[in-house]
PDB file of C-alpha atoms in Angstrom:
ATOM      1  CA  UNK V  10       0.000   0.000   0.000  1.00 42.00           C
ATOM      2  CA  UNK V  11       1.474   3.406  -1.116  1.00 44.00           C
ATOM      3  CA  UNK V  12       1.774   5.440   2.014  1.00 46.00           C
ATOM      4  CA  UNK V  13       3.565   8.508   0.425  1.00 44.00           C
ATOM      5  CA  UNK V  14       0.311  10.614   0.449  1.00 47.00           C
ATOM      6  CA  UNK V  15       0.292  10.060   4.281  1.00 68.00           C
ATOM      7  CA  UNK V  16       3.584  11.721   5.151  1.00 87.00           C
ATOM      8  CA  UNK V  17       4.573   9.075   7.935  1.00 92.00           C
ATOM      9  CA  UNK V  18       5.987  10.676  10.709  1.00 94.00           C
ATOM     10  CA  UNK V  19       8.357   8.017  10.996  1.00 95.00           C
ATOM     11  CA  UNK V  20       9.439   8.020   7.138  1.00 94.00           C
ATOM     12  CA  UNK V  21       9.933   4.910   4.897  1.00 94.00           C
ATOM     13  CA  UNK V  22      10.463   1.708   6.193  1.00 95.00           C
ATOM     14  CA  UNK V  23      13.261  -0.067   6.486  1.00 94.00           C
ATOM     15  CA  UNK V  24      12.882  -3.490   8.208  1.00 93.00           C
ATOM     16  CA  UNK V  25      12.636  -6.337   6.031  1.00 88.00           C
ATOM     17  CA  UNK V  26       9.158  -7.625   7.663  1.00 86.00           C
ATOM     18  CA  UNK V  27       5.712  -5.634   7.283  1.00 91.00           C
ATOM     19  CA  UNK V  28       2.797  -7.717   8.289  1.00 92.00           C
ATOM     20  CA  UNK V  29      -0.553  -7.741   7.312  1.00 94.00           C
ATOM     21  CA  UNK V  30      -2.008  -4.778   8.657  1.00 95.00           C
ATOM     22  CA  UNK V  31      -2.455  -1.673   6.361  1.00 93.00           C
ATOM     23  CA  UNK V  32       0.426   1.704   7.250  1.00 95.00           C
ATOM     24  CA  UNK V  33      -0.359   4.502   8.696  1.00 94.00           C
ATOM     25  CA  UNK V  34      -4.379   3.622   8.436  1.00 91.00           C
ATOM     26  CA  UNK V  35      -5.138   5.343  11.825  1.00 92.00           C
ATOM     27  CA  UNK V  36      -2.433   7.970  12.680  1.00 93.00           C
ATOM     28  CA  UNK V  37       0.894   9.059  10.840  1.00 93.00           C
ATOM     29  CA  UNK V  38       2.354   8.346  13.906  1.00 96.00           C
ATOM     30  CA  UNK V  39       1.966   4.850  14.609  1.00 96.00           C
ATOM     31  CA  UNK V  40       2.849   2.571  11.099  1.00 96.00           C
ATOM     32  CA  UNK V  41       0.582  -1.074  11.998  1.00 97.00           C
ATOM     33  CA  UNK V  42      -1.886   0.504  14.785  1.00 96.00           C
ATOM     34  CA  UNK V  43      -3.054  -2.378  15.862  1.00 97.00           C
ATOM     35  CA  UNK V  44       0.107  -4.562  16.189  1.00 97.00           C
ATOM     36  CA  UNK V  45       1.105  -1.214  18.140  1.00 98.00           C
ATOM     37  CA  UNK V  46      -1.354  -1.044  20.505  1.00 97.00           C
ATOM     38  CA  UNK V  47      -1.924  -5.302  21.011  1.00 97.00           C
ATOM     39  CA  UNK V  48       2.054  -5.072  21.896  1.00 98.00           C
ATOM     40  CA  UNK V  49       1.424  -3.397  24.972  1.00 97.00           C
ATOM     41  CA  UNK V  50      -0.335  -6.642  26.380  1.00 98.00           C
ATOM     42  CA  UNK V  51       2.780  -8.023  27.486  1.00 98.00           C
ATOM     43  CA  UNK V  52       4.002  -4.892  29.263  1.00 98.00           C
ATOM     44  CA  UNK V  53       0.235  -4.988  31.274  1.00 98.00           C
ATOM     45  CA  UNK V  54       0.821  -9.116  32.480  1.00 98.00           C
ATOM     46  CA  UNK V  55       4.851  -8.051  32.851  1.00 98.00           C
ATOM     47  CA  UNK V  56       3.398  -4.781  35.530  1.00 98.00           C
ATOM     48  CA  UNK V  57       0.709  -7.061  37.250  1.00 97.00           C
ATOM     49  CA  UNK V  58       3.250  -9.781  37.850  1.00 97.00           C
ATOM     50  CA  UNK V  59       5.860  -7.519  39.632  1.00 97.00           C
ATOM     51  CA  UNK V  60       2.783  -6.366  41.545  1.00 96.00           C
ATOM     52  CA  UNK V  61       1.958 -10.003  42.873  1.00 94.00           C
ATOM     53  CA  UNK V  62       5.893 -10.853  43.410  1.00 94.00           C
ATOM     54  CA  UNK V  63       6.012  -7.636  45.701  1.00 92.00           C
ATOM     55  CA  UNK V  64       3.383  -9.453  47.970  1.00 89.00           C
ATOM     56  CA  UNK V  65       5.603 -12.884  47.982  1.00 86.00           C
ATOM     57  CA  UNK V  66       7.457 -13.535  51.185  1.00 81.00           C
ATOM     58  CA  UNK V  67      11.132 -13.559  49.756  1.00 78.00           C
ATOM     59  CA  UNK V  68      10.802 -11.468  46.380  1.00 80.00           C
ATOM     60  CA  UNK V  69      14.391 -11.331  44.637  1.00 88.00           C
ATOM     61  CA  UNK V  70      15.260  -9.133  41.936  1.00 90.00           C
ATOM     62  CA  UNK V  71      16.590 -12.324  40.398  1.00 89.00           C
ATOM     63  CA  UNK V  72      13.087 -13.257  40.516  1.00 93.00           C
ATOM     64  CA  UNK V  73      12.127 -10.202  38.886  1.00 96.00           C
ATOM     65  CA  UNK V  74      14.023 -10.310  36.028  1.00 96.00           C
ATOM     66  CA  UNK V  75      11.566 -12.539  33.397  1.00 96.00           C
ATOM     67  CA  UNK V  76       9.224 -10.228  34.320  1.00 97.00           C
ATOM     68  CA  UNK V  77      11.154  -7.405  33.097  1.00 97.00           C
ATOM     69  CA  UNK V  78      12.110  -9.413  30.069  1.00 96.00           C
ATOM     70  CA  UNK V  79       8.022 -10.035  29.576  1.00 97.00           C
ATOM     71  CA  UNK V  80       7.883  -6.160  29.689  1.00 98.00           C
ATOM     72  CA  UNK V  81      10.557  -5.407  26.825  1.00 97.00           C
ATOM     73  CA  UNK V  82       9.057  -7.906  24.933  1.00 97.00           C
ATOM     74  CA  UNK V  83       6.004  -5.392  24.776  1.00 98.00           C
ATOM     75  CA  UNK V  84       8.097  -2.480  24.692  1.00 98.00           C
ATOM     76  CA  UNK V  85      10.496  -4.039  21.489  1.00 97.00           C
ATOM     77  CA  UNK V  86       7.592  -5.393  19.789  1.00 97.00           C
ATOM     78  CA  UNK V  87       5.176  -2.035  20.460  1.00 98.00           C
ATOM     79  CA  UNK V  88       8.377   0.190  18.596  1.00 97.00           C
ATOM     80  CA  UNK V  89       8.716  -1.770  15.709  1.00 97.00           C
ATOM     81  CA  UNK V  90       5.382  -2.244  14.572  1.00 98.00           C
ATOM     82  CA  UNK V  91       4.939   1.492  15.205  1.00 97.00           C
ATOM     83  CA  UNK V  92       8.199   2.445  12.974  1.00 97.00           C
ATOM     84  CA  UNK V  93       8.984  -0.521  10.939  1.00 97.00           C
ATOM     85  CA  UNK V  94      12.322   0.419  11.135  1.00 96.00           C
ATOM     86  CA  UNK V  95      15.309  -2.141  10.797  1.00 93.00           C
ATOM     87  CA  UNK V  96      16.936  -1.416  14.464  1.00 93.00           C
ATOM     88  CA  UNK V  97      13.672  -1.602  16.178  1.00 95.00           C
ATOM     89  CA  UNK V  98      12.823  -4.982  13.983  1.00 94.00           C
ATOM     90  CA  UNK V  99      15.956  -5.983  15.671  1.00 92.00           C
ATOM     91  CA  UNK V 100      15.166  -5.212  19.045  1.00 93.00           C
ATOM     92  CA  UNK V 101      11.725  -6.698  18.515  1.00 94.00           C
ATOM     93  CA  UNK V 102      13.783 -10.133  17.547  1.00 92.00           C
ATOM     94  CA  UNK V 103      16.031 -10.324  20.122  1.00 92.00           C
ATOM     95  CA  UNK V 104      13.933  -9.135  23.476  1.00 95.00           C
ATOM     96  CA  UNK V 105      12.345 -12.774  22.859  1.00 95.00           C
ATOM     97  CA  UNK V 106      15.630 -13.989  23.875  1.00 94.00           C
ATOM     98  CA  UNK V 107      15.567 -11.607  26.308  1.00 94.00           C
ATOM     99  CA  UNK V 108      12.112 -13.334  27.776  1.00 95.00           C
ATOM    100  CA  UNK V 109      13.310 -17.191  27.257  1.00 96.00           C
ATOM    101  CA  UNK V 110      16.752 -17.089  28.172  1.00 96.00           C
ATOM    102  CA  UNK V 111      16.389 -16.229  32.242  1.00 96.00           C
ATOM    103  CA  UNK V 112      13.549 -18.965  32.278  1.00 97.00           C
ATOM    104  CA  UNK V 113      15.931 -21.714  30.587  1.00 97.00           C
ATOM    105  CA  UNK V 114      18.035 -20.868  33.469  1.00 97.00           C
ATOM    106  CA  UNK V 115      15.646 -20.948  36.205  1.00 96.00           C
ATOM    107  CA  UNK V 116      14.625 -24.952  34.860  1.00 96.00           C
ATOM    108  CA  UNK V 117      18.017 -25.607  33.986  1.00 96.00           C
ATOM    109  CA  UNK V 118      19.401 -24.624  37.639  1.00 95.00           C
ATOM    110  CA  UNK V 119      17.095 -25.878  39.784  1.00 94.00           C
ATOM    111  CA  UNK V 120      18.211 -27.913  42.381  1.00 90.00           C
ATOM    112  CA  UNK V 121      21.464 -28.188  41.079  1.00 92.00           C
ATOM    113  CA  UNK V 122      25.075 -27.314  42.308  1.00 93.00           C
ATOM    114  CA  UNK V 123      26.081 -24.173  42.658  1.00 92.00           C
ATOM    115  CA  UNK V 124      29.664 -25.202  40.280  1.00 94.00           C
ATOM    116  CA  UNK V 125      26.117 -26.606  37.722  1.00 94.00           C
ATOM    117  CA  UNK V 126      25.167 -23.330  37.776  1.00 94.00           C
ATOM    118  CA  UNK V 127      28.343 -20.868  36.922  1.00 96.00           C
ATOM    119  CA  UNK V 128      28.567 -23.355  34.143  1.00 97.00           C
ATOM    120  CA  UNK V 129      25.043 -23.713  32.484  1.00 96.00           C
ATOM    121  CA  UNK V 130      24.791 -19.082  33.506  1.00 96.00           C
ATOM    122  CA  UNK V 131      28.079 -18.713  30.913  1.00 97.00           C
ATOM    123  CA  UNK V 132      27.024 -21.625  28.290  1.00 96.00           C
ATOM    124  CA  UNK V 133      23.250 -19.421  28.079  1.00 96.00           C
ATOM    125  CA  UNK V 134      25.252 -15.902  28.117  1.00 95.00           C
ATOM    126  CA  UNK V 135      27.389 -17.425  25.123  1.00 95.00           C
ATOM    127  CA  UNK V 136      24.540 -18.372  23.106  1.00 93.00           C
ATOM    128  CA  UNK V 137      22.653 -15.070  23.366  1.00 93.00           C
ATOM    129  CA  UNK V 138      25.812 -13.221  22.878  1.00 93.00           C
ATOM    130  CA  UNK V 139      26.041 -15.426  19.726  1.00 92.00           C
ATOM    131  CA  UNK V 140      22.816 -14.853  18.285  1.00 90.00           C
ATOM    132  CA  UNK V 141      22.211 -11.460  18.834  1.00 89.00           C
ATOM    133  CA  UNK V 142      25.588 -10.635  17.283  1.00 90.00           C
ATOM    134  CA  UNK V 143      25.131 -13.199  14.403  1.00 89.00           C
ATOM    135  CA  UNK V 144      21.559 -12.120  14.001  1.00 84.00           C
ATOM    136  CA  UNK V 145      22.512  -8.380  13.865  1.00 81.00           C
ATOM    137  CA  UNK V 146      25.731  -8.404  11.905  1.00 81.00           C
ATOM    138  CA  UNK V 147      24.597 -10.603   9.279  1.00 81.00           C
ATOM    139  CA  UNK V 148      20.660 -10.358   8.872  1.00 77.00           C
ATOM    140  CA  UNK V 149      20.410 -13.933  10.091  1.00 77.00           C
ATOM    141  CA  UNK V 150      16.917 -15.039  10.952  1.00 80.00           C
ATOM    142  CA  UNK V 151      17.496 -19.055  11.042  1.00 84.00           C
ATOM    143  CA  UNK V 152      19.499 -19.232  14.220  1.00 86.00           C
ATOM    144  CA  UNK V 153      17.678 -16.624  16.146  1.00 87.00           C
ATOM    145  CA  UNK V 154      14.511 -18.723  15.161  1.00 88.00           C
ATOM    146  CA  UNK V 155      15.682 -21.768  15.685  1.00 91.00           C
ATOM    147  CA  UNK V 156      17.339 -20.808  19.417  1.00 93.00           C
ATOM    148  CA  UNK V 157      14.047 -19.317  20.084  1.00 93.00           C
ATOM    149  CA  UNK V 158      11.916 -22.637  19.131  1.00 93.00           C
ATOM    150  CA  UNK V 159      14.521 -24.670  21.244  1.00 94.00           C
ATOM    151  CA  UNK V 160      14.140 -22.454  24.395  1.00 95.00           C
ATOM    152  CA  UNK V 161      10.519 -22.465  24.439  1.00 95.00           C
ATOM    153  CA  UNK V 162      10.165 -26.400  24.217  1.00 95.00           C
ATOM    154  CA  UNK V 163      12.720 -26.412  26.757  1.00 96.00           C
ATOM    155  CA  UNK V 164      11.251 -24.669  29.325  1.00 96.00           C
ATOM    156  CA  UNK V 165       7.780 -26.038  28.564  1.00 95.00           C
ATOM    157  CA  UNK V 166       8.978 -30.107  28.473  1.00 95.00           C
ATOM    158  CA  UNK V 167      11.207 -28.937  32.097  1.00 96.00           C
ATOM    159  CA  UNK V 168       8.787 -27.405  33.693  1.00 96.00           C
ATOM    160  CA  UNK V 169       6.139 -30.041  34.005  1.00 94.00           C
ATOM    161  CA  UNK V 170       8.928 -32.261  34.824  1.00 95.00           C
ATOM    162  CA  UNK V 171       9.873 -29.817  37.502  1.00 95.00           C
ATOM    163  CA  UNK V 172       5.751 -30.069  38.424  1.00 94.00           C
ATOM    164  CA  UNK V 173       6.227 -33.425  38.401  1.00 91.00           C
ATOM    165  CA  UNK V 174       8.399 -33.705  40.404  1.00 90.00           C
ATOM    166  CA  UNK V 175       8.088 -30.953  43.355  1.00 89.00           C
ATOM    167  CA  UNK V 176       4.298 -30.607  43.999  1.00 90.00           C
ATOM    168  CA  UNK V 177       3.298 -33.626  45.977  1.00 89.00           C
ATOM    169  CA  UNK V 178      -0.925 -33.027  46.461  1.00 90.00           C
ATOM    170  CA  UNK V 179      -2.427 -34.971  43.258  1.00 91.00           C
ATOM    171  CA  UNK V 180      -4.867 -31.863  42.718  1.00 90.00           C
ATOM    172  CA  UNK V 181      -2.842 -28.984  42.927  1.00 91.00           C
ATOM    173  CA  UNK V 182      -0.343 -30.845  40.324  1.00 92.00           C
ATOM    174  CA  UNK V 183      -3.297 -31.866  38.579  1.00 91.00           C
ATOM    175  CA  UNK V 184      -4.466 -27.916  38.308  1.00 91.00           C
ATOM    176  CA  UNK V 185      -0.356 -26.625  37.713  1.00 93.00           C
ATOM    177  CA  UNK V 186      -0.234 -28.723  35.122  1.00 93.00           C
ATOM    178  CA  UNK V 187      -3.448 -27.955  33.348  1.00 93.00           C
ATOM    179  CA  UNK V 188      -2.169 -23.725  34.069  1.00 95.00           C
ATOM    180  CA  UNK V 189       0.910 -24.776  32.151  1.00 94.00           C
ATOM    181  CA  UNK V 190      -1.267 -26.396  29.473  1.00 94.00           C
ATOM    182  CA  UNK V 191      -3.167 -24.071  28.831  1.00 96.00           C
ATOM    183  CA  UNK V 192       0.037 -21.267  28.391  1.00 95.00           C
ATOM    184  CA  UNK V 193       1.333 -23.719  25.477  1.00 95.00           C
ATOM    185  CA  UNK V 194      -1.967 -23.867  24.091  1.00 96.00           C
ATOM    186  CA  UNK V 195      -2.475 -20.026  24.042  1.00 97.00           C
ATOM    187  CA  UNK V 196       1.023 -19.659  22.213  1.00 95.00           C
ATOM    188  CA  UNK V 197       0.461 -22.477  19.704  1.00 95.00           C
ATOM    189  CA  UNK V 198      -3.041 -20.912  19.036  1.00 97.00           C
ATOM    190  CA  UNK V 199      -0.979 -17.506  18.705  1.00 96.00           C
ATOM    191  CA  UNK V 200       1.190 -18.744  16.561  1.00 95.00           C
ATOM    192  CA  UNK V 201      -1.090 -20.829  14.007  1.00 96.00           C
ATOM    193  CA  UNK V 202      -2.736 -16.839  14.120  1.00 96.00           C
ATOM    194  CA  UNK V 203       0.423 -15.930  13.236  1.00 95.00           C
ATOM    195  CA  UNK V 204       0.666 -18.112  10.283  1.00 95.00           C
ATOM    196  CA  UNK V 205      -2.692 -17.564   8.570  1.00 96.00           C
ATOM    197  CA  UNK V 206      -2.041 -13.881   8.801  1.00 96.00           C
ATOM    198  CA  UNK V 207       1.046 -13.857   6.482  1.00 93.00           C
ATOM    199  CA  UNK V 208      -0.225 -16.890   4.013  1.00 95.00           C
ATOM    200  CA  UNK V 209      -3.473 -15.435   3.945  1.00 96.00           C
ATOM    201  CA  UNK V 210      -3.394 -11.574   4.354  1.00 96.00           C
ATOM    202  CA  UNK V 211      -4.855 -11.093   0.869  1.00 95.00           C
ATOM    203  CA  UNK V 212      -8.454 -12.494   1.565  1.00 96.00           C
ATOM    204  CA  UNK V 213      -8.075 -10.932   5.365  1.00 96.00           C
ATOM    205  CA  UNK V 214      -7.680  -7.551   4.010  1.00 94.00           C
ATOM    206  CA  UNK V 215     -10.573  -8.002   1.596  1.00 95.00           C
ATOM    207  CA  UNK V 216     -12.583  -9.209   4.854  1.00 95.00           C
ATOM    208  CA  UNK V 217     -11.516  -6.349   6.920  1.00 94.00           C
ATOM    209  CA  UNK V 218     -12.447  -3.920   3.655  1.00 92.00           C
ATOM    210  CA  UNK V 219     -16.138  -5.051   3.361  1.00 94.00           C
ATOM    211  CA  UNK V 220     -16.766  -4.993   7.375  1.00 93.00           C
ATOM    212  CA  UNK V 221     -15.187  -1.983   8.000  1.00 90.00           C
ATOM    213  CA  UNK V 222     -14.058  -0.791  11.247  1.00 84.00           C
ATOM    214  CA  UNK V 223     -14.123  -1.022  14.160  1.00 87.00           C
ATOM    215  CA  UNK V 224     -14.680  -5.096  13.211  1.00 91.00           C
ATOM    216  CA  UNK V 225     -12.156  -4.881  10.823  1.00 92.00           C
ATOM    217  CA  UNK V 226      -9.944  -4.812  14.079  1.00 92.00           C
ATOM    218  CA  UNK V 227     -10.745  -8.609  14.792  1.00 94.00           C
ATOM    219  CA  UNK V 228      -9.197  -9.273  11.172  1.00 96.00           C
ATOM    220  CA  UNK V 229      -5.638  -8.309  12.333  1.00 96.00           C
ATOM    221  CA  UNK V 230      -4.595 -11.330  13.417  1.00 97.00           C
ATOM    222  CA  UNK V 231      -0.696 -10.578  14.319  1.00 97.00           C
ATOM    223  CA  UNK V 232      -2.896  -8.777  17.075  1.00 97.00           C
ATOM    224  CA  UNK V 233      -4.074 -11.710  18.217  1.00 97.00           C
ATOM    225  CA  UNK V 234      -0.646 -13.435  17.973  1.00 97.00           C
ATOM    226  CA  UNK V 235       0.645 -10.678  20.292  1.00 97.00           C
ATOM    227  CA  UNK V 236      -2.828 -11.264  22.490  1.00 97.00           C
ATOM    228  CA  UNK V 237      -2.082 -15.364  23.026  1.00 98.00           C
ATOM    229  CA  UNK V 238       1.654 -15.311  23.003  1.00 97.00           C
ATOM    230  CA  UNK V 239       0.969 -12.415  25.596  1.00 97.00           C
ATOM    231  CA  UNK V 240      -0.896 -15.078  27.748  1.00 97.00           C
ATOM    232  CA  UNK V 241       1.789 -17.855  27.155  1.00 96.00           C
ATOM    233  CA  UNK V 242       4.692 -15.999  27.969  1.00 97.00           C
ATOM    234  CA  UNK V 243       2.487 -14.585  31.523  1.00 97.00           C
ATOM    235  CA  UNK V 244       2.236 -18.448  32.153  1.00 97.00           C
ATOM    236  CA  UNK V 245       5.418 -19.421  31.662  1.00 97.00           C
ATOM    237  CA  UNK V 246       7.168 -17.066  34.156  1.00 97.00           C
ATOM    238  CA  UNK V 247       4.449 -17.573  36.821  1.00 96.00           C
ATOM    239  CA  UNK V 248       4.499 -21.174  36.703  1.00 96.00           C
ATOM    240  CA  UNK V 249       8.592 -21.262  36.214  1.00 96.00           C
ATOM    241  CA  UNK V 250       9.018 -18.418  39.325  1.00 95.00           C
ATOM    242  CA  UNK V 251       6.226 -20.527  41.572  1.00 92.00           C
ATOM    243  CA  UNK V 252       7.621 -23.873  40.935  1.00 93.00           C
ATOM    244  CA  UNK V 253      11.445 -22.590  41.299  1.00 92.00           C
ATOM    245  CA  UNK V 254      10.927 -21.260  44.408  1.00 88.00           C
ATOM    246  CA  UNK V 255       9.116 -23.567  46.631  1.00 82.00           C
ATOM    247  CA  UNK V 256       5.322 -22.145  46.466  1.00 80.00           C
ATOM    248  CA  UNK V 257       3.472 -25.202  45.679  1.00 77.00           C
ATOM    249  CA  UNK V 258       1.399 -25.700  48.303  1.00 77.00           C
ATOM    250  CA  UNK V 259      -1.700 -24.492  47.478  1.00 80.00           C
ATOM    251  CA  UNK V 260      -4.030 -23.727  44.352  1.00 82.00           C
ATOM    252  CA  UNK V 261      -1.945 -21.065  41.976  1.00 84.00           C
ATOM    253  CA  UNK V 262      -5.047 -20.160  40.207  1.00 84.00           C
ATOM    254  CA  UNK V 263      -6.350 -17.231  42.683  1.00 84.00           C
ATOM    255  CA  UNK V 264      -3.040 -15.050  42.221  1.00 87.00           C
ATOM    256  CA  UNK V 265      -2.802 -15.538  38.655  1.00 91.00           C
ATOM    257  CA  UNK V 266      -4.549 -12.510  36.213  1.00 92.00           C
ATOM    258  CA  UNK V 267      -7.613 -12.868  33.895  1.00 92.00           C
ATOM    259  CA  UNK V 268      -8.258 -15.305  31.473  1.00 93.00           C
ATOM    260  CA  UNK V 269      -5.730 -17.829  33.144  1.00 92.00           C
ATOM    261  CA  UNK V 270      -7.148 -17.867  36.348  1.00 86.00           C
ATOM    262  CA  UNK V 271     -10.891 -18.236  34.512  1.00 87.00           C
ATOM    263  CA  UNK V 272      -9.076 -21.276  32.462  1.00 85.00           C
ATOM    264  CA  UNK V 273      -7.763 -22.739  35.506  1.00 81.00           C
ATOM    265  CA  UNK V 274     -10.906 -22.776  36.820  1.00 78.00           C
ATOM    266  CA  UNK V 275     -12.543 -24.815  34.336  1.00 80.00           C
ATOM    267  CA  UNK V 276     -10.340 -26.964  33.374  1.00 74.00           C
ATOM    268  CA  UNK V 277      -9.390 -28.579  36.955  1.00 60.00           C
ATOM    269  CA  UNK V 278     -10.573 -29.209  40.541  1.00 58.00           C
ATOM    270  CA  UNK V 279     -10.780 -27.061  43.320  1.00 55.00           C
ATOM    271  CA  UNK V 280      -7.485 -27.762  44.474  1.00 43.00           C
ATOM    272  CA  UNK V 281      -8.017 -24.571  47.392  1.00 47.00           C
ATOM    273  CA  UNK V 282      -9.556 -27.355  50.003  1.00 43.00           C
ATOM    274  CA  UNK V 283      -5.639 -28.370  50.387  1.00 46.00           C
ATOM    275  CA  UNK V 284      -4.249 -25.629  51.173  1.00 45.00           C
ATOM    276  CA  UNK V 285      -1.445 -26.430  53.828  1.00 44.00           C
ATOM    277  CA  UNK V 286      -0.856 -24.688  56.900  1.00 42.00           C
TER     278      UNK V 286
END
């Protein structure tokens, strides 16, 4: 779409990806509105979990930090679909690592020695130093998706081991579980949204063209990408910082923000009758 005629405040882009979503539709200001504004998801689950770890007996800043990484997700992916420029692509790319790379080392650490540790802390900060200086010095896109898609198994095929393994009642495992479950479902469904945006944008835009707005909005599906992914990555720091630091004794679901604590809900027991003293 020729956006010339629409001065864009940010000028022409430059990043090598431009989604779905028509430029500068809404304001000169912001390039893929939408994308824009859906980014800032992750920044609102990022806020309201440093809210709940404040009211945790032993909050850490250690602790803190996927939460932070949740929030630059939002904040990297929020400035490149607003400028389409090739830096803030970059940023956009990399902050993911920024999000995985402190939970790998959360599953990866637990419960081991402290030498286990040192060692698996500078084998992670060599592979991100890798990618982000192969993936910015040479426009590579493989490795940083391929490190990405390896991370994210990882910490979801660890961390019901880890449930497994450290929550002893049968229903509040039962309930973790289905919490973790339902965090890889939301990014999976986020991701297949993902998908039929680009191999499909065509007949999307001609949807979005003959409903007009504001339903045309529920068309933009890298929006919803950024809505479920948003969820995921919320579930996969809460479940990784509960089940890392010994709070498994009672039903996760109250503490946890909208929809996952509605999904819990549904999809398990009441596990709250077994609450320990």
């Amino acid at each position: 779409m020729d956006v010339s005629h629409k001065n864009p405040f940010w000028g022409p882009q430059t990043s090598y990806l431009n989604f779905c979503e028509e430029d500068y539709v809404v304001t000169r200001y912001v390039a893929e509105f939408i994308n824009t504004s859906s980014s800032l998801i992750y920044i609102l689950y990022g806020i309201y979990g440093l809210i709940q770890l404040r009211q945790k007996p032993a909050p850490s800043f250690a602790r803190a930090i996927p939460w932070f990484g949740l929030m630059g997700v939002g904040l990297c992916s929020a400035g490149y679909h607003m400028t389409l420029k090739y830096h803030t692509q970059m940023s956009d790319e990399l902050s993911m690592h920024m999000l995985t790379t402190p939970l790998v080392y959360r599953v990866l650490t637990f419960q081991v020695s402290p030498q286990w540790r040192r060692v698996i802390g500078i084998a992670l900060s060599v592979e991100f130093a890798t990618v982000m200086i192969v993936h910015m010095a040479m426009d590579e896109f493989l490795l940083h998706a391929v490190t990405f898609g390896a991370g994210a198994l990882l910490i979801a095929r660890r961390t019901m081991q880890i449930i497994s393994r450290q929550i002893p009642d049968p229903l509040i495992k039962k309930k973790t579980r289905n919490i973790g479950r339902f965090g890889i479902f939301c990014f999976l469904f986020g991701y297949f949204a993902w998908l039929i945006d680009v191999w499909a944008c065509s007949q999307l835009t001609g949807i979005r063209q003959m409903v007009g707005a504001p339903f045309a909005f529920l068309f933009e599906l890298h929006g919803w990408w950024h809505f479920f992914t948003a969820i995921g990555g919320y579930v996969a720091v809460a479940v990784v910082d509960m089940i890392t630091s010994g709070e498994v004794d009672s039903d996760p679901s109250p503490q946890l923000a909208w929809p996952v604590s509605l999904a819990a809900g549904i999809m398990g027991p009441d596990a709250q009758v077994h609450k320990r003293d």
